[in-house]
Short mmCIF file of C-alpha atoms in Angstrom, two decimals:
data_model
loop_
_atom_site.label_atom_id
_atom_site.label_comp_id
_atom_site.label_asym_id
_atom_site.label_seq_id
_atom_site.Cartn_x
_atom_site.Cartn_y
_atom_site.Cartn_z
CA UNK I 1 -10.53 1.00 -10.72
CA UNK I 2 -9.79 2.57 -6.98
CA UNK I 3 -12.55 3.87 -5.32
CA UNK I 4 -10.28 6.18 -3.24
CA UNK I 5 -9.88 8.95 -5.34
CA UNK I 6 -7.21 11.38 -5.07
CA UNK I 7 -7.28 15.02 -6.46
CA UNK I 8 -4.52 16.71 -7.79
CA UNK I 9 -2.34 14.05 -9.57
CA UNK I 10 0.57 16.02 -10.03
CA UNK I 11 1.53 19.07 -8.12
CA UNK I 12 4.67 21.27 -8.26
CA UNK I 13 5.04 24.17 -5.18
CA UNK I 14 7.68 26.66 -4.26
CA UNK I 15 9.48 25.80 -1.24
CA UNK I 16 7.17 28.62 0.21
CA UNK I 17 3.91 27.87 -1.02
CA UNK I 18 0.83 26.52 0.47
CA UNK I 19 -1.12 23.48 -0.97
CA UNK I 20 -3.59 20.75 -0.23
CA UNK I 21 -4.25 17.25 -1.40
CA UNK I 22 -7.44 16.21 -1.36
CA UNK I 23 -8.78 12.01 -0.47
CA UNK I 24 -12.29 10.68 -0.94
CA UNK I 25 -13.59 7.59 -0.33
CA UNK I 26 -16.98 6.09 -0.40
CA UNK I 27 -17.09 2.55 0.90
CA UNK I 28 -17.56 3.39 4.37
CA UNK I 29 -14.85 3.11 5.87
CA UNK I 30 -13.89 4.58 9.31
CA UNK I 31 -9.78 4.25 9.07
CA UNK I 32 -8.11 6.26 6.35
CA UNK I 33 -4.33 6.66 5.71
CA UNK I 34 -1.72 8.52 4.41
CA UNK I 35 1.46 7.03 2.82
CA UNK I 36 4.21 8.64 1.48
CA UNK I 37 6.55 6.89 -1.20
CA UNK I 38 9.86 7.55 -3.35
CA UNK I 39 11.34 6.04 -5.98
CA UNK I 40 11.86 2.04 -5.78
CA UNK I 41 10.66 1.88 -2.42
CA UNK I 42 7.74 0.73 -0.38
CA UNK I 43 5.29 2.97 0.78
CA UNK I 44 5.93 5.14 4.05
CA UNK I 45 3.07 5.13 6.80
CA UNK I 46 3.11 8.95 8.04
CA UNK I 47 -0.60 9.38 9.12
CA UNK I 48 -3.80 7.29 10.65
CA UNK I 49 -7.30 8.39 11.02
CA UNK I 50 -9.68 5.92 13.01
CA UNK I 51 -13.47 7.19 13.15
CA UNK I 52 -12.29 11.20 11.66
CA UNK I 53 -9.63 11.56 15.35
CA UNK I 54 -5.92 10.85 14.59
CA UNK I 55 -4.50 8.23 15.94
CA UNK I 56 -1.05 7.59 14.75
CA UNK I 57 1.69 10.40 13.57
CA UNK I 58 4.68 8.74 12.52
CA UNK I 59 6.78 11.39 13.39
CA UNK I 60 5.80 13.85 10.79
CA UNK I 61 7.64 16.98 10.41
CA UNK I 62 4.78 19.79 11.13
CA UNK I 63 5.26 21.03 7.47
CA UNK I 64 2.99 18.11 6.94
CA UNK I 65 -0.47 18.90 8.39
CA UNK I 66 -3.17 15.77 7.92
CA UNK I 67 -7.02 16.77 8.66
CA UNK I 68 -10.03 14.90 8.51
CA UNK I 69 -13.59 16.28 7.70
CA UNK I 70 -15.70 13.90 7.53
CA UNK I 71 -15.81 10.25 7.84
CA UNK I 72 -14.94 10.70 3.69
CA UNK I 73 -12.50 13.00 3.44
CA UNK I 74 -9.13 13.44 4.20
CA UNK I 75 -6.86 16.40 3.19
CA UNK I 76 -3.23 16.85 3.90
CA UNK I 77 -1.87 20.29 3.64
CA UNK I 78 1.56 21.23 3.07
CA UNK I 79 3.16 24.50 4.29
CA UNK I 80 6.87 25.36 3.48
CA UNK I 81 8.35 21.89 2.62
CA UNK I 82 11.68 21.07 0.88
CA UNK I 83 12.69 19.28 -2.19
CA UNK I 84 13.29 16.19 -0.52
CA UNK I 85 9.07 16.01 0.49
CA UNK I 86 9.17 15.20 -3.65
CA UNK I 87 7.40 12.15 -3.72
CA UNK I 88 4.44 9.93 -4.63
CA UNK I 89 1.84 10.37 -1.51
CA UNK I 90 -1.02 7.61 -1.15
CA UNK I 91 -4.25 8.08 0.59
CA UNK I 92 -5.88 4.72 1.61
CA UNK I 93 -8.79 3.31 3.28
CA UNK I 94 -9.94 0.63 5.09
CA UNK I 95 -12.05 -0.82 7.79
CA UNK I 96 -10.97 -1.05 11.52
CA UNK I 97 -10.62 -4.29 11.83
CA UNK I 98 -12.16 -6.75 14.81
CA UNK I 99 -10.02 -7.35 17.34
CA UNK I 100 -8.90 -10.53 17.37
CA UNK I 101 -10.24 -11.15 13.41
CA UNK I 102 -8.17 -10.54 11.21
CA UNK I 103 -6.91 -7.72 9.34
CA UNK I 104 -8.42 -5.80 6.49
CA UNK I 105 -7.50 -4.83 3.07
CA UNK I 106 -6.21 -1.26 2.99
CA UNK I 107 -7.39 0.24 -0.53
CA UNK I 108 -4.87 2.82 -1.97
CA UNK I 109 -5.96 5.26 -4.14
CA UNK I 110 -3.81 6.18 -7.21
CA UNK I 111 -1.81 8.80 -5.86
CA UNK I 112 -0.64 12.34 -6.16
CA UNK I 113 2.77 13.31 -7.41
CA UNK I 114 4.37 15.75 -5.71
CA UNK I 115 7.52 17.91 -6.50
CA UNK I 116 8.84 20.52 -4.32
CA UNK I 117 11.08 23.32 -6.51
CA UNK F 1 7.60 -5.23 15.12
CA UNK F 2 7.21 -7.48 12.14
CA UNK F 3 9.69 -7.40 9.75
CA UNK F 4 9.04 -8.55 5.85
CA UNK F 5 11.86 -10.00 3.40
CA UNK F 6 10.90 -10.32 -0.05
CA UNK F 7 13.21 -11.45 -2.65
CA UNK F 8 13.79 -11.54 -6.08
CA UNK F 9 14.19 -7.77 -6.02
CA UNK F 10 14.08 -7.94 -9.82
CA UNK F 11 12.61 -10.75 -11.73
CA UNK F 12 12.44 -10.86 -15.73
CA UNK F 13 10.39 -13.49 -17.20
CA UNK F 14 10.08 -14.93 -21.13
CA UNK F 15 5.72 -14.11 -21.73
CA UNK F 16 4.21 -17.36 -21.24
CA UNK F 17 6.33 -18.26 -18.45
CA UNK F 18 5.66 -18.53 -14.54
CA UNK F 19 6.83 -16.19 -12.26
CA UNK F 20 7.63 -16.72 -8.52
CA UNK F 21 7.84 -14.24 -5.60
CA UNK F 22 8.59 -15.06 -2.12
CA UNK F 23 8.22 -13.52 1.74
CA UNK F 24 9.08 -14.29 5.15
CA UNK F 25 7.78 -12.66 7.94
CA UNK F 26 9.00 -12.43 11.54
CA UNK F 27 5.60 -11.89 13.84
CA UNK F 28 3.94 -14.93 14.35
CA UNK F 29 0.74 -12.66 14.96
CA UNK F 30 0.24 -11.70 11.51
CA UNK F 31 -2.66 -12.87 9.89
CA UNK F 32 -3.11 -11.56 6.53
CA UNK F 33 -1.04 -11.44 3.75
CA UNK F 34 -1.93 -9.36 0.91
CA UNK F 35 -0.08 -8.97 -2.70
CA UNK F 36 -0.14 -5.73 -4.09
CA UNK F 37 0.72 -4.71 -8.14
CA UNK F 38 1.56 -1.50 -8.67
CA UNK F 39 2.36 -0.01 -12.48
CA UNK F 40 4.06 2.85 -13.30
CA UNK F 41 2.67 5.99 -12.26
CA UNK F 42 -0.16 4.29 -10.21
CA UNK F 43 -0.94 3.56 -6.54
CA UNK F 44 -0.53 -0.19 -4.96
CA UNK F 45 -3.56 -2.33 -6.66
CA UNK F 46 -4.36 -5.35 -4.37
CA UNK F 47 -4.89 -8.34 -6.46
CA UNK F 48 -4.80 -11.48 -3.70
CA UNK F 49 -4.81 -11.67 -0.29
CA UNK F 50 -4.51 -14.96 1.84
CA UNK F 51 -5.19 -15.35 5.72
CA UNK F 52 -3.79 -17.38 8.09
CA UNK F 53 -6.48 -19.98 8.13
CA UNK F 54 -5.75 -20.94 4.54
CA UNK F 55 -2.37 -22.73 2.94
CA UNK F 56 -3.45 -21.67 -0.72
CA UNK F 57 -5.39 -19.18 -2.74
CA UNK F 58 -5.94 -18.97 -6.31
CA UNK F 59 -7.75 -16.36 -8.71
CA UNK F 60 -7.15 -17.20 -12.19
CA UNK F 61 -3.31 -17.31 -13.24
CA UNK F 62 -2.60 -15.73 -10.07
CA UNK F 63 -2.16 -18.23 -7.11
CA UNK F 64 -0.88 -17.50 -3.09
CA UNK F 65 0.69 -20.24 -0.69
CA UNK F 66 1.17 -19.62 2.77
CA UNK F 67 3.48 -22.14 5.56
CA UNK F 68 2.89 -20.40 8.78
CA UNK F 69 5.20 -22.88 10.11
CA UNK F 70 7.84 -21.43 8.16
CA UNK F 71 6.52 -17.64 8.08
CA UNK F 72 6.90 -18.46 4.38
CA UNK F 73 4.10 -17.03 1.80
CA UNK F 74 4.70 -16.97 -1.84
CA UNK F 75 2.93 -15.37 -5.10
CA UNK F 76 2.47 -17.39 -8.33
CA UNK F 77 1.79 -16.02 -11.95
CA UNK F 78 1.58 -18.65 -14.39
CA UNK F 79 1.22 -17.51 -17.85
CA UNK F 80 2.96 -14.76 -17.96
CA UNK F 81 1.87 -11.73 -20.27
CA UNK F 82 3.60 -8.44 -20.94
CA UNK F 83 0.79 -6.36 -18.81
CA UNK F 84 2.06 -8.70 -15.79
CA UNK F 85 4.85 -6.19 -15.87
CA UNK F 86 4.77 -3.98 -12.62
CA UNK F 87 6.04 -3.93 -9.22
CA UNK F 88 4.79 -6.31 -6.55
CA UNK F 89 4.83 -5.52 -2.81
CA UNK F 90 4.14 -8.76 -0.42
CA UNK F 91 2.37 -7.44 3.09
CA UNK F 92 1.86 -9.14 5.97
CA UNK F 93 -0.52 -7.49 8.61
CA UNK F 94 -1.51 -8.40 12.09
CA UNK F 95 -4.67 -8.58 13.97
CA UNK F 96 -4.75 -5.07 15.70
CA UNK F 97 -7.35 -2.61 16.67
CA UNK F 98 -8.36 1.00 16.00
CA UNK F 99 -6.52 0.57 12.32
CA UNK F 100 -4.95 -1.63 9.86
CA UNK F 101 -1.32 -1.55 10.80
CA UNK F 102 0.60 -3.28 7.29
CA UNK F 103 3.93 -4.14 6.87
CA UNK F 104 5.44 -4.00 2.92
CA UNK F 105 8.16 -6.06 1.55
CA UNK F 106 10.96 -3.92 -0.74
CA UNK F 107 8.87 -5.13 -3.73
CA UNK F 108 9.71 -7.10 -6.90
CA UNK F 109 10.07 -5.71 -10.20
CA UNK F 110 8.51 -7.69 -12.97
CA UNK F 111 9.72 -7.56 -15.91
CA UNK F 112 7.57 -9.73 -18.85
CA UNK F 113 9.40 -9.85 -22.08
CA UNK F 114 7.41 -10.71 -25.05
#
């Protein structure tokens, strides 16, 4: 089972309505994630947090808006998006790794659905 | 930036059978390799990981080999059963700091026919 838990699994919104999804992990980690992914294909960085400040915004449209409230949490809310946001979208954790170790397992949490009428 | 190749995009497999999966990777600064399964209506599940200090890694019927020579890294299931069945993402991810930057594969869908 995950330990990054993601609340709601499935979610349908109005191409004007305003939603969250909600992330929680609890195995300390300072560096959480979130992925987007469609149909057949790998998932999509869009945002990195790294000790609750964002560090990486993969060219997000600002529809998308990622916040972090704690060293647990991570929300993204949505505002106004379009059907073709419908997607899977990941939240993951992991630890920042040591420079010059090696890299860390990210842990993905199982998802929530998302679809955009 | 590192680019990952991962091939059989499909892959369907008599139960009881072995199953093969193979990667390349282009940056020679990559590290770690993890193997991801992910079923049907379910995030990525990591189920091996192998770093570069290590040629092989095995965990029951599931097995990794790495050639860093080659930039080659493959995933073995022996024994194939029917809940085998998912789609598996190869990774490869460098040493970096401030986050865990990951490059997938396209994935390979598994197909177990019992």
């Amino acid at each position: 089972d995950t330990e990054v838990t993601q609340t709601p699994k499935h979610l349908v919104m109005g191409m004007t309505n305003k939603k969250s999804l909600k992330c929680e992990q609890h195995m300390g980690h300072r560096a959480m994630y979130w992925y987007k992914q469609k149909a057949k294909k790998p998932p999509e960085l869009m945002f990195v947090y790294s000790y609750e400040k964002l560090s990486i915004n993969e060219s997000v449209p600002s529809r998308f808006s990622p916040e972090c409230p704690n060293s647990s949490l991570l929300n993204l809310h949505l505002h106004a998006l379009q059907p073709e946001d419908s997607a899977l979208y990941l939240c993951a954790s992991s630890q920042i790794p040591v420079l010059r170790g090696f890299g860390n397992t990210i842990y993905f949490g199982e998802g929530s659905w998302l679809t955009v009428v | 930036g590192e680019n990952v190749e991962q091939h059989p995009s499909t892959l369907s497999v008599q139960e009881g059978d072995s199953a093969v999966i193979k990667c390349t990777y282009s940056d020679s600064a990559s590290n770690y390799f993890p193997w991801y399964k992910q079923e049907l209506g379910k995030g990525p599940q990591l189920i091996i990981d192998i770093r570069s200090n290590v040629g092989e890694k095995k965990d029951q019927r599931i097995a990794v080999t790495l050639n860093k020579t080659a930039k080659h890294f493959s995933l073995h299931i022996t024994e194939t059963q029917p809940e085998d069945s998912a789609v598996y993402f190869c990774a490869a991810s460098p040493k970096t700091g401030g986050y865990q930057k990951v490059t997938f594969g396209i994935g390979t869908k598994l197909q177990v026919i019992p």
